Amino acid sequence: RTERKHMKPTFNRLLTLALALLFALGFPSAMAESAPADAPEAPAAEETAPENFFTTLELTYLDGTPFDSSVFAGKPVFLNIWATWCGPCVNEMPHLDELAREYADRITIVGLQAEGLTVSEQGEIVPNEERTQAALALQADKGLTFPLLNPDFTMFVLMNDPQYGLSVSVLPTTWLIDGEGFIRAILPSSNDKAGWARVIEEFLSDLEKEANDKNEG
């Protein structure tokens, strides 16, 4: 279970280091491309940074259909990173499917397959067809309807390169992201439906309180 201690009580913003990654890599969108060796230095964030990093991602559904990342704009996101071989990941997915429907108006719940891409023998980041087929079979077997996605190049690097500070070493791992694209909490464990509902309620409550305090200030 995800313990309460993993939450950030004051909800200090964890600026997504993906923004630095975005500029450092020149944001290549093709899955088979590798990061350029002579990538330019990151421009000043206040001049070029997108309003919400997660809306710039080129994620796809498991079947390869493009996912509309604009749904992340202005709306909190519950991003669950999982793999087919991870028992706790698989066990909690029906709970997340139910919660995605129940909280559809308040938060976007998505599942991101950690191994949707892989590194080829040539050192290129390419689609991982074997893992994706296994994920599609799991989705069908459990009748899951909430968005199950594969990462794009940028997200894959972010999850796997420790230098950016957001590498995923435990599955499942869930990122709670606010409507501006800031990661507010990283929860490296699974949970049951009631446990995740409490986490979501607390997350949304804290965001609402922040908004109210800001308006009153």
mmCIF file of C-alpha atoms in Angstrom:
data_model
loop_
_atom_site.group_PDB
_atom_site.id
_atom_site.type_symbol
_atom_site.label_atom_id
_atom_site.label_comp_id
_atom_site.label_asym_id
_atom_site.label_seq_id
_atom_site.Cartn_x
_atom_site.Cartn_y
_atom_site.Cartn_z
ATOM 1 C CA ARG A 1 0.000 0.000 0.000
ATOM 2 C CA THR A 2 1.022 3.576 -0.580
ATOM 3 C CA GLU A 3 1.753 5.050 2.804
ATOM 4 C CA ARG A 4 0.828 8.573 3.719
ATOM 5 C CA LYS A 5 4.444 9.481 4.370
ATOM 6 C CA HIS A 6 5.113 9.493 0.634
ATOM 7 C CA MET A 7 2.870 12.502 0.175
ATOM 8 C CA LYS A 8 4.350 15.986 0.385
ATOM 9 C CA PRO A 9 2.355 17.624 3.219
ATOM 10 C CA THR A 10 3.155 21.158 2.061
ATOM 11 C CA PHE A 11 2.919 20.209 -1.592
ATOM 12 C CA ASN A 12 6.108 22.053 -2.525
ATOM 13 C CA ARG A 13 6.326 22.106 -6.275
ATOM 14 C CA LEU A 14 8.603 19.559 -7.864
ATOM 15 C CA LEU A 15 9.331 21.381 -11.105
ATOM 16 C CA THR A 16 9.366 18.769 -13.812
ATOM 17 C CA LEU A 17 12.976 18.426 -14.781
ATOM 18 C CA ALA A 18 11.514 17.289 -18.043
ATOM 19 C CA LEU A 19 11.506 20.941 -19.075
ATOM 20 C CA ALA A 20 15.283 20.986 -18.922
ATOM 21 C CA LEU A 21 15.289 17.663 -20.735
ATOM 22 C CA LEU A 22 12.950 19.072 -23.346
ATOM 23 C CA PHE A 23 15.362 21.803 -24.339
ATOM 24 C CA ALA A 24 18.539 19.759 -23.861
ATOM 25 C CA LEU A 25 17.320 17.140 -26.323
ATOM 26 C CA GLY A 26 15.851 19.602 -28.756
ATOM 27 C CA PHE A 27 12.555 17.713 -28.250
ATOM 28 C CA PRO A 28 12.897 15.025 -30.965
ATOM 29 C CA SER A 29 9.493 13.477 -31.468
ATOM 30 C CA ALA A 30 10.336 10.473 -33.637
ATOM 31 C CA MET A 31 10.586 7.349 -31.522
ATOM 32 C CA ALA A 32 13.595 5.954 -33.355
ATOM 33 C CA GLU A 33 15.696 9.094 -33.018
ATOM 34 C CA SER A 34 18.436 9.419 -30.472
ATOM 35 C CA ALA A 35 19.422 12.586 -28.614
ATOM 36 C CA PRO A 36 21.685 14.853 -30.704
ATOM 37 C CA ALA A 37 25.261 15.092 -29.502
ATOM 38 C CA ASP A 38 25.403 18.846 -30.047
ATOM 39 C CA ALA A 39 22.097 19.778 -28.456
ATOM 40 C CA PRO A 40 21.844 23.532 -27.781
ATOM 41 C CA GLU A 41 21.808 24.944 -24.304
ATOM 42 C CA ALA A 42 18.404 25.363 -22.730
ATOM 43 C CA PRO A 43 16.890 28.799 -23.400
ATOM 44 C CA ALA A 44 15.597 30.851 -20.506
ATOM 45 C CA ALA A 45 12.552 29.062 -19.104
ATOM 46 C CA GLU A 46 10.497 32.244 -18.812
ATOM 47 C CA GLU A 47 10.896 32.926 -22.538
ATOM 48 C CA THR A 48 10.259 29.550 -24.113
ATOM 49 C CA ALA A 49 8.904 27.076 -21.564
ATOM 50 C CA PRO A 50 5.458 25.706 -22.439
ATOM 51 C CA GLU A 51 2.665 26.392 -19.994
ATOM 52 C CA ASN A 52 2.281 22.697 -19.280
ATOM 53 C CA PHE A 53 5.045 20.273 -20.256
ATOM 54 C CA PHE A 54 2.745 17.249 -20.296
ATOM 55 C CA THR A 55 0.569 18.771 -23.030
ATOM 56 C CA THR A 56 3.611 18.686 -25.357
ATOM 57 C CA LEU A 57 4.144 14.930 -25.099
ATOM 58 C CA GLU A 58 3.410 12.766 -28.133
ATOM 59 C CA LEU A 59 2.027 9.772 -26.277
ATOM 60 C CA THR A 60 0.129 7.010 -28.029
ATOM 61 C CA TYR A 61 -2.452 4.439 -27.022
ATOM 62 C CA LEU A 62 -1.184 0.857 -26.955
ATOM 63 C CA ASP A 63 -2.464 0.284 -30.490
ATOM 64 C CA GLY A 64 -0.394 3.203 -31.781
ATOM 65 C CA THR A 65 -3.243 5.706 -32.048
ATOM 66 C CA PRO A 66 -2.122 9.218 -31.014
ATOM 67 C CA PHE A 67 -3.294 10.344 -27.576
ATOM 68 C CA ASP A 68 -4.571 13.902 -27.213
ATOM 69 C CA SER A 69 -2.275 15.279 -24.507
ATOM 70 C CA SER A 70 -4.156 18.580 -24.492
ATOM 71 C CA VAL A 71 -6.535 16.947 -21.988
ATOM 72 C CA PHE A 72 -3.803 17.553 -19.386
ATOM 73 C CA ALA A 73 -4.120 21.325 -19.745
ATOM 74 C CA GLY A 74 -5.633 22.859 -16.627
ATOM 75 C CA LYS A 75 -6.653 19.506 -15.147
ATOM 76 C CA PRO A 76 -4.884 17.377 -12.516
ATOM 77 C CA VAL A 77 -3.374 14.109 -13.719
ATOM 78 C CA PHE A 78 -2.882 10.763 -11.991
ATOM 79 C CA LEU A 79 -0.150 9.098 -14.072
ATOM 80 C CA ASN A 80 0.416 5.465 -13.148
ATOM 81 C CA ILE A 81 3.614 3.899 -14.548
ATOM 82 C CA TRP A 82 3.356 0.120 -14.861
ATOM 83 C CA ALA A 83 4.515 -3.028 -16.644
ATOM 84 C CA THR A 84 2.793 -6.273 -17.612
ATOM 85 C CA TRP A 85 5.174 -8.445 -15.570
ATOM 86 C CA CYS A 86 4.557 -6.387 -12.401
ATOM 87 C CA GLY A 87 2.001 -8.217 -10.232
ATOM 88 C CA PRO A 88 1.064 -5.227 -8.029
ATOM 89 C CA CYS A 89 0.655 -3.108 -11.169
ATOM 90 C CA VAL A 90 -1.729 -5.572 -12.746
ATOM 91 C CA ASN A 91 -3.691 -6.124 -9.544
ATOM 92 C CA GLU A 92 -4.482 -2.440 -9.051
ATOM 93 C CA MET A 93 -5.447 -1.697 -12.646
ATOM 94 C CA PRO A 94 -9.146 -2.649 -12.290
ATOM 95 C CA HIS A 95 -9.308 -0.248 -9.312
ATOM 96 C CA LEU A 96 -7.777 2.534 -11.385
ATOM 97 C CA ASP A 97 -10.221 1.766 -14.180
ATOM 98 C CA GLU A 98 -13.151 2.273 -11.811
ATOM 99 C CA LEU A 99 -11.654 5.410 -10.288
ATOM 100 C CA ALA A 100 -11.003 6.869 -13.735
ATOM 101 C CA ARG A 101 -14.732 6.738 -14.419
ATOM 102 C CA GLU A 102 -15.761 7.961 -10.979
ATOM 103 C CA TYR A 103 -13.368 10.929 -10.990
ATOM 104 C CA ALA A 104 -13.559 11.701 -14.712
ATOM 105 C CA ASP A 105 -14.739 15.272 -14.131
ATOM 106 C CA ARG A 106 -12.024 16.095 -11.603
ATOM 107 C CA ILE A 107 -8.811 14.304 -12.567
ATOM 108 C CA THR A 108 -7.405 12.460 -15.580
ATOM 109 C CA ILE A 109 -6.185 8.964 -14.723
ATOM 110 C CA VAL A 110 -3.867 7.316 -17.242
ATOM 111 C CA GLY A 111 -1.632 4.258 -17.232
ATOM 112 C CA LEU A 112 1.781 4.607 -18.874
ATOM 113 C CA GLN A 113 3.453 1.348 -19.902
ATOM 114 C CA ALA A 114 7.049 1.684 -18.719
ATOM 115 C CA GLU A 115 8.374 -0.625 -21.439
ATOM 116 C CA GLY A 116 6.444 0.673 -24.431
ATOM 117 C CA LEU A 117 9.777 1.720 -25.908
ATOM 118 C CA THR A 118 13.165 0.056 -25.694
ATOM 119 C CA VAL A 119 16.777 0.602 -26.750
ATOM 120 C CA SER A 120 17.820 -1.370 -29.825
ATOM 121 C CA GLU A 121 21.196 -3.010 -30.405
ATOM 122 C CA GLN A 122 22.090 0.046 -32.475
ATOM 123 C CA GLY A 123 21.411 2.289 -29.492
ATOM 124 C CA GLU A 124 18.192 3.762 -30.857
ATOM 125 C CA ILE A 125 14.975 4.175 -28.890
ATOM 126 C CA VAL A 126 12.354 2.134 -30.731
ATOM 127 C CA PRO A 127 8.889 0.669 -30.075
ATOM 128 C CA ASN A 128 8.862 -2.471 -27.936
ATOM 129 C CA GLU A 129 6.396 -4.584 -29.886
ATOM 130 C CA GLU A 130 6.619 -7.635 -27.625
ATOM 131 C CA ARG A 131 5.748 -5.713 -24.460
ATOM 132 C CA THR A 132 3.052 -3.732 -26.222
ATOM 133 C CA GLN A 133 1.349 -6.869 -27.486
ATOM 134 C CA ALA A 134 1.398 -8.261 -23.949
ATOM 135 C CA ALA A 135 -0.102 -5.004 -22.681
ATOM 136 C CA LEU A 136 -2.864 -5.105 -25.306
ATOM 137 C CA ALA A 137 -3.702 -8.665 -24.297
ATOM 138 C CA LEU A 138 -3.864 -7.635 -20.646
ATOM 139 C CA GLN A 139 -6.092 -4.686 -21.477
ATOM 140 C CA ALA A 140 -8.512 -6.927 -23.349
ATOM 141 C CA ASP A 141 -8.445 -9.665 -20.724
ATOM 142 C CA LYS A 142 -9.359 -7.276 -17.910
ATOM 143 C CA GLY A 143 -11.697 -5.105 -19.974
ATOM 144 C CA LEU A 144 -9.835 -1.923 -19.050
ATOM 145 C CA THR A 145 -11.258 1.288 -20.486
ATOM 146 C CA PHE A 146 -9.114 4.048 -18.981
ATOM 147 C CA PRO A 147 -6.287 5.313 -21.207
ATOM 148 C CA LEU A 148 -3.316 2.944 -21.367
ATOM 149 C CA LEU A 149 -0.462 4.642 -23.160
ATOM 150 C CA ASN A 150 3.041 4.145 -24.471
ATOM 151 C CA PRO A 151 5.658 6.839 -23.790
ATOM 152 C CA ASP A 152 7.242 9.017 -26.426
ATOM 153 C CA PHE A 153 10.995 9.604 -26.757
ATOM 154 C CA THR A 154 11.106 12.404 -24.192
ATOM 155 C CA MET A 155 9.087 10.581 -21.573
ATOM 156 C CA PHE A 156 11.112 7.398 -22.045
ATOM 157 C CA VAL A 157 14.385 9.227 -21.451
ATOM 158 C CA LEU A 158 12.933 11.056 -18.468
ATOM 159 C CA MET A 159 11.870 7.773 -16.850
ATOM 160 C CA ASN A 160 15.158 5.997 -17.511
ATOM 161 C CA ASP A 161 17.992 8.502 -17.222
ATOM 162 C CA PRO A 162 18.886 9.231 -13.570
ATOM 163 C CA GLN A 163 20.483 12.584 -14.376
ATOM 164 C CA TYR A 164 17.073 14.216 -14.710
ATOM 165 C CA GLY A 165 15.971 13.218 -11.219
ATOM 166 C CA LEU A 166 12.733 11.479 -12.186
ATOM 167 C CA SER A 167 13.925 8.018 -13.211
ATOM 168 C CA VAL A 168 11.530 5.231 -12.282
ATOM 169 C CA SER A 169 13.143 2.426 -10.276
ATOM 170 C CA VAL A 170 10.021 0.950 -8.651
ATOM 171 C CA LEU A 171 6.881 -0.317 -10.362
ATOM 172 C CA PRO A 172 4.215 0.734 -10.085
ATOM 173 C CA THR A 173 5.061 4.392 -9.564
ATOM 174 C CA THR A 174 2.417 7.090 -9.698
ATOM 175 C CA TRP A 175 2.954 10.778 -10.390
ATOM 176 C CA LEU A 176 0.375 13.262 -9.160
ATOM 177 C CA ILE A 177 0.512 16.253 -11.504
ATOM 178 C CA ASP A 178 -1.328 19.542 -11.166
ATOM 179 C CA GLY A 179 -3.110 21.379 -13.966
ATOM 180 C CA GLU A 180 -0.006 23.444 -14.731
ATOM 181 C CA GLY A 181 2.184 20.399 -15.327
ATOM 182 C CA PHE A 182 4.047 20.307 -12.021
ATOM 183 C CA ILE A 183 4.633 16.954 -10.343
ATOM 184 C CA ARG A 184 3.368 17.304 -6.783
ATOM 185 C CA ALA A 185 4.030 13.809 -5.449
ATOM 186 C CA ILE A 186 5.742 10.613 -6.546
ATOM 187 C CA LEU A 187 4.267 7.467 -5.022
ATOM 188 C CA PRO A 188 6.398 4.333 -5.621
ATOM 189 C CA SER A 189 3.940 1.630 -4.618
ATOM 190 C CA SER A 190 0.572 0.076 -5.354
ATOM 191 C CA ASN A 191 -2.718 0.548 -3.542
ATOM 192 C CA ASP A 192 -6.268 -0.740 -3.345
ATOM 193 C CA LYS A 193 -9.260 1.257 -4.554
ATOM 194 C CA ALA A 194 -10.060 2.826 -1.209
ATOM 195 C CA GLY A 195 -6.437 3.767 -0.674
ATOM 196 C CA TRP A 196 -6.138 5.454 -4.053
ATOM 197 C CA ALA A 197 -9.448 7.230 -3.524
ATOM 198 C CA ARG A 198 -8.079 8.749 -0.310
ATOM 199 C CA VAL A 199 -4.906 9.827 -2.102
ATOM 200 C CA ILE A 200 -6.902 11.435 -4.910
ATOM 201 C CA GLU A 201 -9.284 13.198 -2.537
ATOM 202 C CA GLU A 202 -6.390 14.617 -0.526
ATOM 203 C CA PHE A 203 -4.563 15.697 -3.674
ATOM 204 C CA LEU A 204 -7.600 17.476 -5.077
ATOM 205 C CA SER A 205 -8.419 19.000 -1.698
ATOM 206 C CA ASP A 206 -4.929 20.446 -1.382
ATOM 207 C CA LEU A 207 -5.092 21.883 -4.888
ATOM 208 C CA GLU A 208 -8.451 23.463 -4.124
ATOM 209 C CA LYS A 209 -7.148 24.950 -0.899
ATOM 210 C CA GLU A 210 -4.136 26.397 -2.717
ATOM 211 C CA ALA A 211 -6.413 27.955 -5.338
ATOM 212 C CA ASN A 212 -8.652 29.457 -2.662
ATOM 213 C CA ASP A 213 -5.704 30.838 -0.731
ATOM 214 C CA LYS A 214 -4.312 32.355 -3.913
ATOM 215 C CA ASN A 215 -7.634 33.994 -4.750
ATOM 216 C CA GLU A 216 -8.011 35.358 -1.247
ATOM 217 C CA GLY A 217 -4.443 36.688 -1.321
#
